[in-house]
Short mmCIF file of C-alpha atoms and ligand atoms in Angstrom, two decimals:
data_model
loop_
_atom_site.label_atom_id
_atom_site.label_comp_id
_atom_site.label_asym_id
_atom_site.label_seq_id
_atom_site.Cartn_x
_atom_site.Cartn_y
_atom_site.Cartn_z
CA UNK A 603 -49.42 28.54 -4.04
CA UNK A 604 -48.80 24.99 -5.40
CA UNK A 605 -49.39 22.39 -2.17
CA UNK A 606 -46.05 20.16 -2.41
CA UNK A 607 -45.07 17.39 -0.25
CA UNK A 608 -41.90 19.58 0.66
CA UNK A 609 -43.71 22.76 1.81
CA UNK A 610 -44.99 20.29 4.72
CA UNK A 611 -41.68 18.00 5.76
CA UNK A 612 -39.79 19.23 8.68
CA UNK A 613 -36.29 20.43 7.33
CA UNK A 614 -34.84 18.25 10.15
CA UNK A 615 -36.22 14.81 8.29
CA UNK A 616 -33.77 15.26 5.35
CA UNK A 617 -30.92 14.42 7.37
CA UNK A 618 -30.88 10.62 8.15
CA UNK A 619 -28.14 9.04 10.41
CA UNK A 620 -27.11 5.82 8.93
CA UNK A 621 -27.82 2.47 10.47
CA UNK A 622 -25.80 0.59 12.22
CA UNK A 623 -25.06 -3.26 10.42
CA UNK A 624 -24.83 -6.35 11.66
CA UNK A 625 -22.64 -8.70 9.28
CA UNK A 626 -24.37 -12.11 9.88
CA UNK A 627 -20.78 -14.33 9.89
CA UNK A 628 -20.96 -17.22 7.27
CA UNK A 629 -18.70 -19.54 6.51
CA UNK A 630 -17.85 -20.92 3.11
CA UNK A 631 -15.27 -20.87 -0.53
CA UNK A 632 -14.62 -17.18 -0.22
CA UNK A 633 -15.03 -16.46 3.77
CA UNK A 634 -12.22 -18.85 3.96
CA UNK A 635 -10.37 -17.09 1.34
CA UNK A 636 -10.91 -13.72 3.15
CA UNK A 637 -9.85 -15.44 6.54
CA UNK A 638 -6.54 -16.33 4.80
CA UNK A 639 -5.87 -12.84 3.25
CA UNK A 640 -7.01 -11.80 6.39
CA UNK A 641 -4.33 -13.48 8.41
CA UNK A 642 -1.97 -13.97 5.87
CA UNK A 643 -1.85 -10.05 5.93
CA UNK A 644 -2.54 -8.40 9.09
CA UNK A 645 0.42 -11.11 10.40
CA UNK A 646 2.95 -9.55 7.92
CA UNK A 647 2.51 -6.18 9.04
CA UNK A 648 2.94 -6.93 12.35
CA UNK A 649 5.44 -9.46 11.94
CA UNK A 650 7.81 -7.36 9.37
CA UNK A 651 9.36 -4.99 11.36
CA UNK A 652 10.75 -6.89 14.20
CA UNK A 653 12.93 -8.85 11.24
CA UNK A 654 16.43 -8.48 11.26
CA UNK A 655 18.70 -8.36 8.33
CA UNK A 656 22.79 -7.94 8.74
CA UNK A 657 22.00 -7.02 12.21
CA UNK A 658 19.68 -4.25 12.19
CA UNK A 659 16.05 -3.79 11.05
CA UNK A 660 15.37 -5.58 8.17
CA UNK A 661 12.31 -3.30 6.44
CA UNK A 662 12.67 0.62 7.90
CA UNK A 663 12.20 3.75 6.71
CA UNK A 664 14.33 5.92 8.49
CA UNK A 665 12.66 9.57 7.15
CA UNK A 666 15.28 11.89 9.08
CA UNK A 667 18.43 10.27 7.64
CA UNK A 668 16.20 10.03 4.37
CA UNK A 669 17.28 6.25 3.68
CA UNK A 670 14.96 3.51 3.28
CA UNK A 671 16.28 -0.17 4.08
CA UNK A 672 14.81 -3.03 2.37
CA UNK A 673 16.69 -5.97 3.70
CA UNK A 674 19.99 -6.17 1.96
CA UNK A 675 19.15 -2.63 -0.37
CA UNK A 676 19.70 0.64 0.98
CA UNK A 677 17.24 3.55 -1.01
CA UNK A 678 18.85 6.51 -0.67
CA UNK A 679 16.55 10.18 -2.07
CA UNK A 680 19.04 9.80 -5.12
CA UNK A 681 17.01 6.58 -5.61
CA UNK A 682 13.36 8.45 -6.03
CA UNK A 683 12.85 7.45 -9.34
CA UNK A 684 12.71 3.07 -8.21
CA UNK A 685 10.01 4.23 -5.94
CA UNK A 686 8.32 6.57 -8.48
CA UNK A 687 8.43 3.49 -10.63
CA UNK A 688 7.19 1.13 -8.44
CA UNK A 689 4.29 3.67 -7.06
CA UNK A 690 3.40 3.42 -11.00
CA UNK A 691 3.48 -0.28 -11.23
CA UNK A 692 0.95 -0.42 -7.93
CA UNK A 693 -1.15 2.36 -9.81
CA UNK A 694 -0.79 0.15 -13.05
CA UNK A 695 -1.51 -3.03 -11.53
CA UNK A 696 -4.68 -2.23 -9.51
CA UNK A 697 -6.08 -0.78 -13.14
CA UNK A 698 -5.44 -4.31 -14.38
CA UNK A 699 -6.72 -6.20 -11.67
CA UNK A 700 -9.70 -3.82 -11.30
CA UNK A 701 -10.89 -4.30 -15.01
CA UNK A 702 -9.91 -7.84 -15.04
CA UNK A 703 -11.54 -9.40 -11.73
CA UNK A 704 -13.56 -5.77 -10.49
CA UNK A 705 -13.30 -5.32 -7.09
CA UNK A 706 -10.95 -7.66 -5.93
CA UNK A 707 -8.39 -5.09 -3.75
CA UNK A 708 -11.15 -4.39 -2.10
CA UNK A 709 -12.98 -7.22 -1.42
CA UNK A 710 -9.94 -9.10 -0.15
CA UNK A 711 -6.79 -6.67 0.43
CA UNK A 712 -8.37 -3.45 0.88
CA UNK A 713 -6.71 -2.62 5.03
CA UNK A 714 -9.93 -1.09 5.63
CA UNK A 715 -11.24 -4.62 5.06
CA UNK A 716 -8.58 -6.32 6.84
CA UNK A 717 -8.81 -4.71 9.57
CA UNK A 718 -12.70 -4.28 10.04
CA UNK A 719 -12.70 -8.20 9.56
CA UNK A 720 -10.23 -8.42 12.27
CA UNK A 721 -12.34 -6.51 14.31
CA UNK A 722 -15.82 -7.87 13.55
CA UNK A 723 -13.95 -11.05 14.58
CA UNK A 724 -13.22 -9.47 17.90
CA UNK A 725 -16.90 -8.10 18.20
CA UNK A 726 -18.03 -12.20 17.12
CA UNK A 727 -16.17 -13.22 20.55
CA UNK A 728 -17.12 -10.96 23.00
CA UNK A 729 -20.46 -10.48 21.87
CA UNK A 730 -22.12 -13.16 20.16
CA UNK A 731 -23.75 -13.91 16.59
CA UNK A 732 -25.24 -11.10 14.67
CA UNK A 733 -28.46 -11.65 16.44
CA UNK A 734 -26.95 -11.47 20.01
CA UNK A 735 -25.47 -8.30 19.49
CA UNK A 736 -28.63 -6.94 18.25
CA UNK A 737 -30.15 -7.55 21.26
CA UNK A 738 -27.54 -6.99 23.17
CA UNK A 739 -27.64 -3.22 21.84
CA UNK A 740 -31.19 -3.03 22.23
CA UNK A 741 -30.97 -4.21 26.01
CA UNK A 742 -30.72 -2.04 28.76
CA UNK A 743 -27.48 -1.38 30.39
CA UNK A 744 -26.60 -4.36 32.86
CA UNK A 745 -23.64 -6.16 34.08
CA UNK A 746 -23.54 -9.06 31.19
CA UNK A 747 -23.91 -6.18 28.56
CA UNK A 748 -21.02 -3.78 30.48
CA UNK A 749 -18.71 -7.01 30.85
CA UNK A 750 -19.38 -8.07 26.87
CA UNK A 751 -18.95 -4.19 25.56
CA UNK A 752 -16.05 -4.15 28.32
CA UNK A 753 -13.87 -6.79 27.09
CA UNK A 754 -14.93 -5.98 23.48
CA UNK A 755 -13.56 -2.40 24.21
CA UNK A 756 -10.70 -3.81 25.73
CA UNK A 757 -9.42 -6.06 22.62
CA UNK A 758 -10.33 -3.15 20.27
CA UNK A 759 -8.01 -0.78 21.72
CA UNK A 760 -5.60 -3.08 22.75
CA UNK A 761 -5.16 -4.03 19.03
CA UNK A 762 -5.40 -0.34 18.08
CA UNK A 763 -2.74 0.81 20.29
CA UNK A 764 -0.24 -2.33 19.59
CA UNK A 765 -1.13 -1.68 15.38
CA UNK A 766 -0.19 2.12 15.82
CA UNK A 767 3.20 1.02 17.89
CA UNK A 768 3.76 -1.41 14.85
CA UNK A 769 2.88 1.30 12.37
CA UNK A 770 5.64 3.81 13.82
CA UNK A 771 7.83 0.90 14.36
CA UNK A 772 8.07 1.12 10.73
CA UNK A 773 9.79 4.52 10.89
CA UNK A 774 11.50 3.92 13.93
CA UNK A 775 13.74 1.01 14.87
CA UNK A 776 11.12 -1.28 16.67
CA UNK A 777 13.19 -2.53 19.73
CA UNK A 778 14.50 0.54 20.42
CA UNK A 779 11.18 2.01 20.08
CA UNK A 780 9.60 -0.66 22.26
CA UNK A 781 12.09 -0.13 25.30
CA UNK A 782 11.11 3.54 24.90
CA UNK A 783 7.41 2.50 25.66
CA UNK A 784 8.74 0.38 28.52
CA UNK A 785 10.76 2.88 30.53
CA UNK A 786 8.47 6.06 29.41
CA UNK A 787 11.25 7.78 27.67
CA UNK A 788 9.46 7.60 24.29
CA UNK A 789 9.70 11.06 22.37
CA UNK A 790 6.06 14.08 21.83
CA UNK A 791 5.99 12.94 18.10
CA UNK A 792 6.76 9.40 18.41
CA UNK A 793 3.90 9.19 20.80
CA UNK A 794 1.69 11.03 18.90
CA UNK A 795 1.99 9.25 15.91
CA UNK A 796 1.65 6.20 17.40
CA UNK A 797 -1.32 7.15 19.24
CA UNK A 798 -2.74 8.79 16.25
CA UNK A 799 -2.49 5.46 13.85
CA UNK A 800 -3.70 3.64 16.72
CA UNK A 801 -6.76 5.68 16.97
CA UNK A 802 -7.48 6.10 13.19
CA UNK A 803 -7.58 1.92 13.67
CA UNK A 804 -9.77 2.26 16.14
CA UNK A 805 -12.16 4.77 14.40
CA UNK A 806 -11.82 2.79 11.05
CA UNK A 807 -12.78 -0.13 11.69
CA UNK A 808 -14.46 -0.43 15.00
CA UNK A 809 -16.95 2.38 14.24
CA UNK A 810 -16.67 4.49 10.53
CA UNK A 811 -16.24 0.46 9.05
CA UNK A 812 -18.29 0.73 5.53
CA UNK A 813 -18.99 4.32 5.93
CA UNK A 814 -14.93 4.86 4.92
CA UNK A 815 -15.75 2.55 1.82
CA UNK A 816 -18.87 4.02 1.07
CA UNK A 817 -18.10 8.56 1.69
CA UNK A 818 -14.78 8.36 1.76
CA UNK A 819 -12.62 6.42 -0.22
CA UNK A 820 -11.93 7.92 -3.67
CA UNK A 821 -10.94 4.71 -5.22
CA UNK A 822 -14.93 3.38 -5.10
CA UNK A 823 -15.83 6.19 -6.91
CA UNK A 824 -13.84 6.21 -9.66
CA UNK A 825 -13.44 2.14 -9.59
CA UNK A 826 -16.60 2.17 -12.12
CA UNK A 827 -14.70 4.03 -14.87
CA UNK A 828 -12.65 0.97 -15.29
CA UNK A 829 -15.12 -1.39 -15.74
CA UNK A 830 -16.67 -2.93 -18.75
CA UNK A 831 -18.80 -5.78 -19.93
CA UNK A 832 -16.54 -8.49 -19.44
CA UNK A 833 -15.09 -7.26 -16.32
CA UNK A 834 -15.76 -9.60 -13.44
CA UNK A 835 -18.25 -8.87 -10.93
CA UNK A 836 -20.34 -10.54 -8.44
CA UNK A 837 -24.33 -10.36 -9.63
CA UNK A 838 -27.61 -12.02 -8.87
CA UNK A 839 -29.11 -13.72 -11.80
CA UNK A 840 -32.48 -12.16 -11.75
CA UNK A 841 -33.80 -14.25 -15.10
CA UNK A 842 -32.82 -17.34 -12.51
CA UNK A 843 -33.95 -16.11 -9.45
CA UNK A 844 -37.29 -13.87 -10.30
CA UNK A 845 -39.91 -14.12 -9.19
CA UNK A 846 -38.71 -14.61 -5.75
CA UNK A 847 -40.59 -15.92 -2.81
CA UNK A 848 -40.63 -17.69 -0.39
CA UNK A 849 -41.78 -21.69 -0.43
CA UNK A 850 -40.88 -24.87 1.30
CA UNK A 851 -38.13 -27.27 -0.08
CA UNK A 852 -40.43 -30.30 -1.04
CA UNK A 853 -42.62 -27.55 -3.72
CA UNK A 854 -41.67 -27.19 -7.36
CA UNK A 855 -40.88 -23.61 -8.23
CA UNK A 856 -41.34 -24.12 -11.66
CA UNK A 857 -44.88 -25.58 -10.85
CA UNK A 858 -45.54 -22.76 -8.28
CA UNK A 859 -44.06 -20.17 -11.14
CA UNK A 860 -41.55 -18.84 -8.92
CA UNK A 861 -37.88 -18.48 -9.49
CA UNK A 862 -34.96 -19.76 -7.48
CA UNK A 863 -34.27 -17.20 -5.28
CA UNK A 864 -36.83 -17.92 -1.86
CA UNK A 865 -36.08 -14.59 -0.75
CA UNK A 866 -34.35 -15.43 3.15
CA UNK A 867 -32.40 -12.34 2.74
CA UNK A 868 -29.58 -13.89 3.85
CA UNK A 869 -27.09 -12.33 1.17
CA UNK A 870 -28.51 -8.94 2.66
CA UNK A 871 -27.85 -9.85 6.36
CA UNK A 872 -24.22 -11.23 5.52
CA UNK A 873 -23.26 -8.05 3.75
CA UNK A 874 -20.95 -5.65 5.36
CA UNK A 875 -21.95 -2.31 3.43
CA UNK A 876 -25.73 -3.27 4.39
CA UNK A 877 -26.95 -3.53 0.83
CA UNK A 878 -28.92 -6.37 -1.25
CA UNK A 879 -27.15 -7.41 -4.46
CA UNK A 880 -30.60 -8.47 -6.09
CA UNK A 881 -31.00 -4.80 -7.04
CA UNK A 882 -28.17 -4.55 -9.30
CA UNK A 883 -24.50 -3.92 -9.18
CA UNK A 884 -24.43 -1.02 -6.56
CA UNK A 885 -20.74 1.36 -6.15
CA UNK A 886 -21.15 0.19 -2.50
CA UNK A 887 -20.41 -3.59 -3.09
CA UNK A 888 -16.87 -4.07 -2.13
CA UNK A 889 -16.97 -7.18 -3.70
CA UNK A 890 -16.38 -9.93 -0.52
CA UNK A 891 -18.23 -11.97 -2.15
CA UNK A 892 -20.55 -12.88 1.49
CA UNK A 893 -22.86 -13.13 -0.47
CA UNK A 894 -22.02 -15.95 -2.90
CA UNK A 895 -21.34 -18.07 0.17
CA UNK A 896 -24.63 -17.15 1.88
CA UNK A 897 -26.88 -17.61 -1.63
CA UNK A 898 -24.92 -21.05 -1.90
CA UNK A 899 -26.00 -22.68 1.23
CA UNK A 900 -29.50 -21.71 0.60
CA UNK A 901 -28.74 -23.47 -2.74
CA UNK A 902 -27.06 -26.62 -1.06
CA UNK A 903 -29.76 -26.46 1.76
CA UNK A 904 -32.62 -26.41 -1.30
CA UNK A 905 -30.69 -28.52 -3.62
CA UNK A 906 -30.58 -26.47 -6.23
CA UNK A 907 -27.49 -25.74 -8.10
CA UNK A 908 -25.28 -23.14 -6.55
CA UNK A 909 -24.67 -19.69 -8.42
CA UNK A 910 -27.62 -17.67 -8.03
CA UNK A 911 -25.47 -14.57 -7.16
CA UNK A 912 -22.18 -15.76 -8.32
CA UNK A 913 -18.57 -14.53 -10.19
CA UNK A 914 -19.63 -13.59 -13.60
CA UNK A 915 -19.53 -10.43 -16.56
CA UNK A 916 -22.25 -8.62 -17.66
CA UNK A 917 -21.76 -10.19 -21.28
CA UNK A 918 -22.24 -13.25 -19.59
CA UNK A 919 -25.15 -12.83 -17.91
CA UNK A 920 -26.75 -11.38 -21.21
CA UNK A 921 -25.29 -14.51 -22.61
CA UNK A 922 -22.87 -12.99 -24.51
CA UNK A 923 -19.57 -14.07 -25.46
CA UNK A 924 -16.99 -13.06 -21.82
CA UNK A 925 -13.55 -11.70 -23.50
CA UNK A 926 -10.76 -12.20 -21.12
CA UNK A 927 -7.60 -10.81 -23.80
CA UNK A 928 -9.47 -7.17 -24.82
CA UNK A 929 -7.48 -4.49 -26.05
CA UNK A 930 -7.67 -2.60 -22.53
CA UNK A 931 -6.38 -5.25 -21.03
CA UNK A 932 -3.34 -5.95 -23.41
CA UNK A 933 -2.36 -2.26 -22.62
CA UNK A 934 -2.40 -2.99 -19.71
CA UNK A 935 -0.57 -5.53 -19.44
CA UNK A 936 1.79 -4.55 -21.87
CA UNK A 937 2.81 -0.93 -20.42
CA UNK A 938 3.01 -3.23 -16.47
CA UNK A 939 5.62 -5.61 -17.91
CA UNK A 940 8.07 -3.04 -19.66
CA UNK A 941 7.66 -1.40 -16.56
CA UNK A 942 8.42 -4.08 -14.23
CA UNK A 943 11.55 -5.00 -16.68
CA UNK A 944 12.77 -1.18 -16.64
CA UNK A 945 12.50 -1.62 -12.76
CA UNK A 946 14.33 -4.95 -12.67
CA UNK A 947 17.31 -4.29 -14.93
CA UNK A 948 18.11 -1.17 -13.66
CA UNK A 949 18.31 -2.37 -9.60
CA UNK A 950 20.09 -4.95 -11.72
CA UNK A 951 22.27 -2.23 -12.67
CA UNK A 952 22.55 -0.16 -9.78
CA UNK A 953 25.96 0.91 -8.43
CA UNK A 954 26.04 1.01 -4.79
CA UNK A 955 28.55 4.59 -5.04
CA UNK A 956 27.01 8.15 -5.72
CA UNK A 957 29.38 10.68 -7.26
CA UNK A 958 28.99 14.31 -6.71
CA UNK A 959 31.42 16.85 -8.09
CA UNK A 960 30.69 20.30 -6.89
CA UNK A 961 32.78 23.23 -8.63
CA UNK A 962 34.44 25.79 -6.02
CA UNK A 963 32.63 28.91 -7.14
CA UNK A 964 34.39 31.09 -5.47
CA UNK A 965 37.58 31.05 -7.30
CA UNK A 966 37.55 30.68 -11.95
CA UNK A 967 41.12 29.21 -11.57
CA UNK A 968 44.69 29.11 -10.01
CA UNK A 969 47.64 30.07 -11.73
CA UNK A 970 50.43 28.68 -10.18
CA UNK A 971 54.31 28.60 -10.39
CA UNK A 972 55.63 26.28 -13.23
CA UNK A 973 53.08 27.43 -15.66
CA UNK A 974 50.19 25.25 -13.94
CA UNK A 975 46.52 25.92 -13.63
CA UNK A 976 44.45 24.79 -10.29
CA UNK A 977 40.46 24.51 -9.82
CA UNK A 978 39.04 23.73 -6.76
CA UNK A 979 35.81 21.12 -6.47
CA UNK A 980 33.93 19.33 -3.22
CA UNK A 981 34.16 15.85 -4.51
CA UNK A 982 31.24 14.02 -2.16
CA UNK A 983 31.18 10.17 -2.00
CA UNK A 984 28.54 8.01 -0.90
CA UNK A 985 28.71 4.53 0.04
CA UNK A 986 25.26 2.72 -1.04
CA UNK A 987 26.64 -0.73 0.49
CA UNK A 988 26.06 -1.94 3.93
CA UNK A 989 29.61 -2.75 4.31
CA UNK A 990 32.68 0.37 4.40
CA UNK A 991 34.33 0.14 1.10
CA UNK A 992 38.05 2.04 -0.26
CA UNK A 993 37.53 3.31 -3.70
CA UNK A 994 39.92 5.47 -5.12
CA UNK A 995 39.35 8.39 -7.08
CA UNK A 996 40.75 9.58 -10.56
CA UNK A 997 40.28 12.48 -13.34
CA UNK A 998 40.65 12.53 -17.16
CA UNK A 999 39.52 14.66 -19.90
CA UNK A 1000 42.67 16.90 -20.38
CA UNK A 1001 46.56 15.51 -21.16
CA UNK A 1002 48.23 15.03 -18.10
CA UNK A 1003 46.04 16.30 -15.67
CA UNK A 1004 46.15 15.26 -11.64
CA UNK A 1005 44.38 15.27 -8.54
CA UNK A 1006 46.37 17.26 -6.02
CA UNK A 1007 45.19 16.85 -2.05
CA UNK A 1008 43.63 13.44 -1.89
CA UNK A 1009 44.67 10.28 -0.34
CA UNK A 1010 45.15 7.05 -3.12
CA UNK A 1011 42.53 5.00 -1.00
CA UNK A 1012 39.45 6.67 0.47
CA UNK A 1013 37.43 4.50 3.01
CA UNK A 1014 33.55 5.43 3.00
CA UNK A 1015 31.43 3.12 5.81
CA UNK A 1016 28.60 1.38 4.95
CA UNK A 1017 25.67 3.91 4.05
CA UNK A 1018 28.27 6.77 4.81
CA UNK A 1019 29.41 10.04 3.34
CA UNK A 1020 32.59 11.19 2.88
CA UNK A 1021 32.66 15.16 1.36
CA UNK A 1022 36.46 15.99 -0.20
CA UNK A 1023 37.79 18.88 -0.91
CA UNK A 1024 40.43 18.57 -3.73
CA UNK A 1025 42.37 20.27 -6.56
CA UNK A 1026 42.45 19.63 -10.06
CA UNK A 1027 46.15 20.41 -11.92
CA UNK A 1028 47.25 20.60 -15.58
CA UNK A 1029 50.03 21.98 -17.35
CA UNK A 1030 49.15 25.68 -18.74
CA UNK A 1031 49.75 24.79 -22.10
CA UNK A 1032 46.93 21.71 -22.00
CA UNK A 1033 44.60 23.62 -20.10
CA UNK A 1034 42.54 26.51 -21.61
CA UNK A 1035 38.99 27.80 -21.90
CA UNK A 1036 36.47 25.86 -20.74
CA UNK A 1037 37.05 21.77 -20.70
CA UNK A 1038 35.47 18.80 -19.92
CA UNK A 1039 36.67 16.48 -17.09
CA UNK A 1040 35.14 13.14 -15.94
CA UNK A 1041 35.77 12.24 -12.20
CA UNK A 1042 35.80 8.48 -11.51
CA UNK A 1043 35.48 6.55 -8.26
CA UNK A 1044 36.41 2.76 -8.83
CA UNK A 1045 35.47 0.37 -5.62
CA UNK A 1046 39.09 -1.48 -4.72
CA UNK A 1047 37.77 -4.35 -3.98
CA UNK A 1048 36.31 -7.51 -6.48
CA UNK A 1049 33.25 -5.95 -7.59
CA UNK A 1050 35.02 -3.46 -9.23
CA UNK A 1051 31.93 -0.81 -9.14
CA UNK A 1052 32.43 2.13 -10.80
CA UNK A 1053 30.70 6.00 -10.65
CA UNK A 1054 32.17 8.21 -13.02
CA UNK A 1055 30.55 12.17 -12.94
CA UNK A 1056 31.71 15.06 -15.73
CA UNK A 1057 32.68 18.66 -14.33
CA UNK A 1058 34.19 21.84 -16.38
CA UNK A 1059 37.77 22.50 -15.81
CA UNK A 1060 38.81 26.14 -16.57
CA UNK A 1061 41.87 27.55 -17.83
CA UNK A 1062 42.76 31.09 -19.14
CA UNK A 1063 41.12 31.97 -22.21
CA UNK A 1064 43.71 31.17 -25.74
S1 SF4 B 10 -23.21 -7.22 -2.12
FE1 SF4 B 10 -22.15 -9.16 -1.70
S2 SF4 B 10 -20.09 -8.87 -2.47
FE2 SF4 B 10 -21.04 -6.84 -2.36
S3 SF4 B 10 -20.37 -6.08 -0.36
FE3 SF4 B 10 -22.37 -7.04 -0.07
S4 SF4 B 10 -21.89 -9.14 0.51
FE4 SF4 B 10 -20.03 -8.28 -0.32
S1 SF4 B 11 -29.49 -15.60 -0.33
FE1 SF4 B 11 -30.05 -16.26 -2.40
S2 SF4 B 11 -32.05 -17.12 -2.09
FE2 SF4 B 11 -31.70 -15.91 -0.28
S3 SF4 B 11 -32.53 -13.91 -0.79
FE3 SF4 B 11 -30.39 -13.84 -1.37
S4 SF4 B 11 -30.43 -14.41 -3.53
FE4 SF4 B 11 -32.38 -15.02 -2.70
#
């Protein structure tokens, strides 16, 4: 029986756990950049819901009435398609920012990033530099280590708990949520939601941090697929920096035949998915571009010029020719603007009424004295607006027909309802078979806004 190396291994060995990473902070062009996205986003989320607009919550979506407010627009489920659309213009617009720039969601947007920066930040103050911590988690347990790990555990969840509130708080009006919290009155789900965001936070990106980027997110693994050669990524220019090593500042590397790179390992011990970017572009690489900064002030500090791992395509770093305008791209970019202008002109064109005409089923039609035929509909009228609005109702499609049962003005409040039962009336001799009818509902006021809905209007057969 062949001897192999397998036969001997313990099974147990195949499994290993994976090591825990120590982002060494750095400052520089692009930490400052992710500071600002950093800020920039985490204080919209939590500053968005507690803004007011015609005095209620200015971004909610309120699920169980099934309305969506967006400061002064109201979405109501008959507006799925604008949010199909814009769900496609997202979709669209990360494929065009992904093969334009790579990883740039990621790098800089990505809320797994966000909010694992935000925490590492927390981690930075209550522990110390990379190195502390380190040693701090190699040290026995004693009071300095339970007070740092304490207080770090204390702003972790602290943050979790208040981003879950904020989460459901954009479901639920926040105040009204918050004085729930206060007095203990706050509902099973709403609790549970909240505490379940909270914890996900918590999970995210105090412990699972590059693990989510690395097993779990789909969009790194199909992120490649829309790459090409003159799609922007961050690499190490190996013809400039090989053959590494190490050397001190006053020696020559041409004269000691060594390339730029003096191997410190610094862009490994600044990256957050623990990987070294001299091996190649690697799915890991979230693109935060660390790394850049880190490689620069070794540059700076050994004055030589800055861009050994840098922005750049693979046609450029074969020295090839970098094409910006490609035919993907143009697609692209194409296909995103008639959809953004299909989205724009039709909320141009949006009427704040819906018009439903349900036919009474029950009943074909109504003969009635004075040789005069009757159907029976549900006419249902909603009110889009914020504000209550009269509109008044009218029918047309036969000679002489009218609307029997409904008042001339017909006041719907602001995001209301109003469900009318009415009858439709024409003269026998107008009214046969099966006819078309248009219902229209005409706003009273300046805007004039209009809704106009066809039904069938039935008569005895000629
Ligand atoms: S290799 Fe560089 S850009 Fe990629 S994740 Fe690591 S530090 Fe960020
Ligand atoms: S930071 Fe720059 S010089 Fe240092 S190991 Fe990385 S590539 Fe080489």
């Amino acid at each position: 029986m062949p001897h192999t190396a397998m036969s001997d291994a313990n099974p147990a060995s195949m499994y290993a756990s994976a090591k825990k990473i120590y982002p060494r902070e750095i400052g520089g062009r692009f930490a400052n950049l992710s500071k600002l996205a950093t800020i920039v986003l985490l204080g919209l989320f939590y500053l968005v819901p507690w803004l007011t607009w015609d005095d209620r919550q200015a971004f909610l979506f309120d699920l169980p009435a099934r309305k969506f407010y967006l400061m002064g627009l109201t979405l109501w489920p008959q507006d799925f398609p604008y949010l199909a659309l814009l769900l496609i213009i997202a979709a669209l617009s990360l494929f065009f920012f992904t093969a334009l720039a790579g990883r740039l969601w990621c790098g800089f947007a990505c809320p797994q990033t966000v909010w694992t920066e935000a925490f590492i930040w927390m981690e930075q103050f209550t522990e110390g530099t990379r190195s502390q911590r380190m040693k701090l988690d190699k040290a026995p347990w004693s009071w300095n280590k339970l007070r740092r790990k304490g207080s770090k555990q204390l702003l972790w969840v602290t943050f979790s708990l208040w981003t879950g509130f904020t989460f459901v708080g954009f479901f639920t009006p926040i105040r009204e949520l918050g004085a729930e919290f206060v007095s203990f009155s706050v509902g099973g789900w709403t609790l549970f939601w909240s505490l379940f965001y909270g914890f996900a936070t918590y999970g995210n990106a105090g412990y699972m941090r590059e693990q989510v980027c690395k097993y779990m997110c789909p969009y790194a693994r199909f992120q490649s697929a829309m790459f090409d050669k003159d799609t922007l990524i961050i690499s190490y220019d190996e013809k400039r920096g090989e053959p590494r090593g190490r050397r001190k500042r006053s020696v020559d590397p041409k004269q000691a035949g060594l390339g730029d790179c003096i191997d410190c390992t610094l862009c490994v011990q600044v990256c957050p998915t623990g990987i070294d970017i001299r091996k190649g572009l690697q799915y890991e690489c979230i693109a935060c571009a660390a790394c850049i900064d880190a490689c620069d002030s070794v540059m700076d500090k050994m004055n030589y010029p800055r861009g050994l791992v840098r922005y750049t395509t693979e046609h450029a770093m074969q020295s090839k020719q970098t094409h910006v305008f490609r035919p993907r791209m143009m697609v692209y970019a194409v296909l995103l603007m008639v959809l953004i202008g299909s989205l724009v002109t039709s909320m141009a064109q949006r009427t704040p009424i819906i018009l439903d005409i349900i036919r009474d089923r029950n009943t074909l039609y109504r003969e009635l004295p004075g040789d005069v035929i009757e159907n029976s509909y549900t006419i249902k009228l909603i009110n889009q607006s914020n504000d209550a609005r009269l509109f008044r109702i009218s029918v047309s499609g036969v000679e002489g027909i009218w609307l029997d049962g409904i008042e001339d003005t017909i006041r719907v409040d602001g995001g209301g309802v109003v469900s009318l039962p009415v009858r439709v009336r024409a003269q026998r001799n107008n009214a046969y078979g099966i006819m078309k009818i248009d219902f229209l509902a005409e706003a009273m006021d300046e805007t004039g806004d209009k809704r106009k809905e066809d039904s069938r209007f039935l008569g005895p057969t000629p």
